[in-house]
mmCIF file of C-alpha atoms in Angstrom:
data_model
loop_
_atom_site.group_PDB
_atom_site.id
_atom_site.type_symbol
_atom_site.label_atom_id
_atom_site.label_comp_id
_atom_site.label_asym_id
_atom_site.label_seq_id
_atom_site.Cartn_x
_atom_site.Cartn_y
_atom_site.Cartn_z
ATOM 1 C CA MET A 5 0.001 -0.002 -0.005
ATOM 2 C CA THR A 6 1.276 3.427 -0.911
ATOM 3 C CA GLN A 7 1.794 5.782 2.010
ATOM 4 C CA ARG A 8 0.093 9.063 1.292
ATOM 5 C CA TYR A 9 -1.715 12.008 2.723
ATOM 6 C CA SER A 10 -3.196 15.107 1.212
ATOM 7 C CA GLY A 11 -2.772 18.761 1.954
ATOM 8 C CA GLU A 12 0.985 18.881 2.439
ATOM 9 C CA CYS A 13 1.821 19.821 -1.132
ATOM 10 C CA MET A 14 -0.601 22.622 -1.680
ATOM 11 C CA GLU A 15 0.948 25.299 0.501
ATOM 12 C CA LYS A 16 4.418 25.292 -1.071
ATOM 13 C CA ARG A 17 3.247 25.028 -4.666
ATOM 14 C CA TYR A 18 0.547 27.651 -4.347
ATOM 15 C CA LEU A 19 2.827 30.317 -2.941
ATOM 16 C CA SER A 20 3.741 31.236 -6.534
ATOM 17 C CA GLU A 21 0.282 30.756 -8.069
ATOM 18 C CA SER A 22 -2.630 33.123 -8.063
ATOM 19 C CA MET A 23 -6.095 32.377 -6.740
ATOM 20 C CA VAL A 24 -7.485 32.292 -10.278
ATOM 21 C CA GLN A 25 -4.970 29.634 -11.341
ATOM 22 C CA ARG A 26 -5.936 27.506 -8.331
ATOM 23 C CA GLU A 27 -9.586 27.965 -9.252
ATOM 24 C CA ALA A 28 -8.853 26.863 -12.828
ATOM 25 C CA GLU A 29 -6.928 23.847 -11.565
ATOM 26 C CA GLU A 30 -9.893 22.828 -9.372
ATOM 27 C CA ILE A 31 -12.293 23.174 -12.327
ATOM 28 C CA ILE A 32 -9.977 21.078 -14.491
ATOM 29 C CA PHE A 33 -9.607 18.487 -11.711
ATOM 30 C CA GLU A 34 -13.383 18.137 -11.294
ATOM 31 C CA ASN A 35 -13.798 17.853 -15.087
ATOM 32 C CA LEU A 36 -11.133 15.165 -15.186
ATOM 33 C CA LYS A 37 -12.632 13.268 -12.244
ATOM 34 C CA SER A 38 -15.972 13.180 -14.047
ATOM 35 C CA LYS A 39 -14.520 12.215 -17.449
ATOM 36 C CA LEU A 40 -12.368 9.450 -15.955
ATOM 37 C CA LYS A 41 -15.278 8.185 -13.814
ATOM 38 C CA CYS A 42 -12.821 7.911 -10.958
ATOM 39 C CA ASN A 43 -14.376 8.556 -7.557
ATOM 40 C CA ASP A 44 -11.139 8.000 -5.651
ATOM 41 C CA LEU A 45 -9.168 10.530 -7.738
ATOM 42 C CA GLN A 46 -7.487 12.850 -5.250
ATOM 43 C CA SER A 47 -5.750 16.155 -5.763
ATOM 44 C CA ASN A 48 -2.408 17.159 -4.282
ATOM 45 C CA VAL A 49 -1.598 13.898 -2.561
ATOM 46 C CA ARG A 50 1.849 13.412 -1.062
ATOM 47 C CA ILE A 51 3.085 9.902 -1.915
ATOM 48 C CA LEU A 52 6.114 8.110 -0.488
ATOM 49 C CA ILE A 53 8.125 6.494 -3.286
ATOM 50 C CA SER A 54 11.323 5.539 -1.460
ATOM 51 C CA LYS A 55 11.281 4.566 2.201
ATOM 52 C CA GLU A 56 15.048 4.129 2.408
ATOM 53 C CA ASN A 57 15.691 7.623 1.047
ATOM 54 C CA SER A 58 12.506 9.311 2.340
ATOM 55 C CA ILE A 59 11.522 10.567 -1.113
ATOM 56 C CA TRP A 60 8.007 11.815 -1.728
ATOM 57 C CA VAL A 61 6.214 13.072 -4.829
ATOM 58 C CA CYS A 62 3.156 15.270 -4.957
ATOM 59 C CA PRO A 63 1.197 14.884 -8.198
ATOM 60 C CA ASP A 64 -1.707 17.186 -8.983
ATOM 61 C CA PHE A 65 -3.966 14.135 -9.115
ATOM 62 C CA TYR A 66 -3.688 10.488 -8.202
ATOM 63 C CA SER A 67 -5.815 7.349 -7.983
ATOM 64 C CA GLU A 68 -4.359 4.290 -6.323
ATOM 65 C CA GLU A 69 -7.341 2.158 -7.325
ATOM 66 C CA LYS A 70 -7.279 3.036 -11.038
ATOM 67 C CA HIS A 71 -3.496 3.529 -11.250
ATOM 68 C CA ILE A 72 -3.637 7.138 -12.452
ATOM 69 C CA ILE A 73 -1.053 9.847 -11.796
ATOM 70 C CA GLY A 74 -0.922 13.256 -13.405
ATOM 71 C CA GLU A 75 -0.218 16.942 -13.533
ATOM 72 C CA ILE A 76 -2.378 19.946 -14.413
ATOM 73 C CA HIS A 77 -0.999 23.047 -16.136
ATOM 74 C CA THR A 78 -2.997 26.285 -16.062
ATOM 75 C CA HIS A 79 -0.630 28.169 -18.361
ATOM 76 C CA LEU A 80 -1.875 30.009 -21.445
ATOM 77 C CA GLY A 81 0.091 30.359 -24.666
ATOM 78 C CA LYS A 82 3.362 28.942 -25.873
ATOM 79 C CA LEU A 83 5.532 27.534 -23.121
ATOM 80 C CA LYS A 84 8.723 29.337 -22.236
ATOM 81 C CA SER A 85 11.866 27.604 -21.038
ATOM 82 C CA ALA A 86 10.876 27.594 -17.338
ATOM 83 C CA GLN A 87 7.452 26.085 -18.086
ATOM 84 C CA LEU A 88 9.050 23.418 -20.293
ATOM 85 C CA HIS A 89 11.446 22.562 -17.466
ATOM 86 C CA LYS A 90 8.434 22.196 -15.145
ATOM 87 C CA ILE A 91 6.858 19.718 -17.564
ATOM 88 C CA GLU A 92 10.163 17.841 -17.884
ATOM 89 C CA GLY A 93 10.232 17.548 -14.090
ATOM 90 C CA ASP A 94 6.619 16.382 -14.043
ATOM 91 C CA ILE A 95 7.410 13.678 -16.618
ATOM 92 C CA LEU A 96 10.406 12.542 -14.572
ATOM 93 C CA LYS A 97 8.298 12.494 -11.394
ATOM 94 C CA MET A 98 5.638 10.267 -12.989
ATOM 95 C CA LEU A 99 8.207 7.903 -14.491
ATOM 96 C CA LEU A 100 10.093 7.633 -11.195
ATOM 97 C CA PHE A 101 6.844 6.984 -9.355
ATOM 98 C CA GLU A 102 5.990 4.173 -11.780
ATOM 99 C CA LYS A 103 9.505 2.691 -11.571
ATOM 100 C CA CYS A 104 9.430 2.739 -7.758
ATOM 101 C CA HIS A 105 6.178 0.760 -7.831
ATOM 102 C CA ASN A 106 7.892 -2.324 -9.233
ATOM 103 C CA GLY A 107 7.174 -1.265 -12.791
ATOM 104 C CA GLU A 108 3.385 -1.405 -12.326
ATOM 105 C CA GLN A 109 1.739 0.371 -15.245
ATOM 106 C CA TYR A 110 0.137 3.687 -14.357
ATOM 107 C CA ARG A 111 -1.940 5.932 -16.551
ATOM 108 C CA LYS A 112 0.309 8.995 -16.690
ATOM 109 C CA MET A 113 -1.360 12.252 -17.706
ATOM 110 C CA ILE A 114 -0.557 15.889 -18.334
ATOM 111 C CA VAL A 115 -3.650 18.074 -18.519
ATOM 112 C CA VAL A 116 -3.574 21.520 -20.147
ATOM 113 C CA CYS A 117 -6.181 24.250 -20.634
ATOM 114 C CA ASP A 118 -4.725 26.001 -23.676
ATOM 115 C CA ILE A 119 -4.753 24.672 -27.241
ATOM 116 C CA GLU A 120 -1.449 26.408 -28.075
ATOM 117 C CA GLU A 121 0.274 24.611 -25.210
ATOM 118 C CA TYR A 122 -1.421 21.353 -26.224
ATOM 119 C CA ASN A 123 -0.168 21.713 -29.810
ATOM 120 C CA GLN A 124 3.339 22.572 -28.608
ATOM 121 C CA LEU A 125 3.427 19.444 -26.440
ATOM 122 C CA MET A 126 2.199 17.355 -29.395
ATOM 123 C CA GLY A 127 4.769 18.890 -31.738
ATOM 124 C CA ASN A 128 8.382 18.251 -32.667
ATOM 125 C CA SER A 129 10.503 18.662 -29.570
ATOM 126 C CA PHE A 130 12.262 16.297 -27.215
ATOM 127 C CA VAL A 131 9.606 17.006 -24.552
ATOM 128 C CA ALA A 132 6.819 16.122 -27.016
ATOM 129 C CA GLU A 133 8.717 12.996 -28.022
ATOM 130 C CA ALA A 134 9.188 12.010 -24.359
ATOM 131 C CA ILE A 135 5.430 12.377 -23.864
ATOM 132 C CA ARG A 136 4.855 10.019 -26.793
ATOM 133 C CA GLN A 137 7.639 7.532 -26.006
ATOM 134 C CA PHE A 138 6.719 7.164 -22.326
ATOM 135 C CA ASP A 139 2.984 6.795 -23.000
ATOM 136 C CA ILE A 140 1.977 9.962 -21.210
ATOM 137 C CA GLU A 141 -1.516 11.067 -22.152
ATOM 138 C CA LEU A 142 -1.889 14.703 -23.051
ATOM 139 C CA TYR A 143 -5.390 15.900 -22.245
ATOM 140 C CA TYR A 144 -6.941 19.257 -23.151
ATOM 141 C CA VAL A 145 -9.694 20.781 -21.002
ATOM 142 C CA PRO A 146 -10.970 24.091 -22.402
ATOM 143 C CA LEU A 147 -11.968 26.754 -19.901
ATOM 144 C CA GLU A 148 -14.709 29.380 -20.080
ATOM 145 C CA GLN A 149 -13.600 32.675 -21.633
ATOM 146 C CA THR A 150 -14.162 34.617 -18.409
ATOM 147 C CA LEU A 151 -11.730 32.369 -16.548
ATOM 148 C CA ILE A 152 -9.231 32.517 -19.440
ATOM 149 C CA ASN A 153 -9.306 36.318 -19.228
ATOM 150 C CA GLU A 154 -8.708 36.162 -15.466
ATOM 151 C CA ILE A 155 -5.754 33.779 -15.951
ATOM 152 C CA LYS A 156 -4.265 36.106 -18.603
ATOM 153 C CA GLN A 157 -4.501 38.983 -16.140
ATOM 154 C CA ALA A 158 -2.855 36.919 -13.400
ATOM 155 C CA MET A 159 -0.077 35.827 -15.761
ATOM 156 C CA GLN A 160 0.576 39.467 -16.716
ATOM 157 C CA GLU A 161 0.868 40.322 -13.047
ATOM 158 C CA GLN A 162 3.312 37.420 -12.606
ATOM 159 C CA ASN A 163 5.195 38.545 -15.742
ATOM 160 C CA PHE A 164 4.738 35.158 -17.455
ATOM 161 C CA TYR A 165 2.513 36.383 -20.289
ATOM 162 C CA HIS A 166 3.269 38.671 -23.248
#
C-alpha cells in the first residue's frame, strides 16, 4: 500500500500561483474526475516512493485504485523555457513513481487548458517525443472565456505572459 496524505503539497506550490490559477486547476480536476469516472481521484496527494531515502512526490492528481497519476498546467500560450522545465520535471516524477512501484503500469497524464500549449506538447521537440515515447496522455480541457481572461490577467501580473 502506498503511504500518502493530502494537503501537504498545496501550500508550497501555491505560494507562486494566483487564486485564479488555483480555481482553474480545481475546475480542471473536477472535469477530469468526471470524465475518468474515478471517484477516488485525489488532488495534491503526497506519496512516499522511497522509504530508504525518504523521497516523496506530490502529483496534482492520483488514484491508487485506477493507477492514475498526473499533472495539471494552467498556463496560457506557448511555453517558455521555465514552463518546459516544469513539464520535464513532471514527466520525470511520474516515471520515477511508476519505476518505484515495481514497474506497475500507471496511466500517466498531463492536462492543459490551452490549445497552443497542447499543440506545442504534441509537436516536434524532445519534450513532445518524451510524452509520446513514455505513453503519457496529453489531455486538453478548455476553460470558459471569463476564466481565461482572469488567468491572462494573473499571468501578466506574474510577468509570465506577453
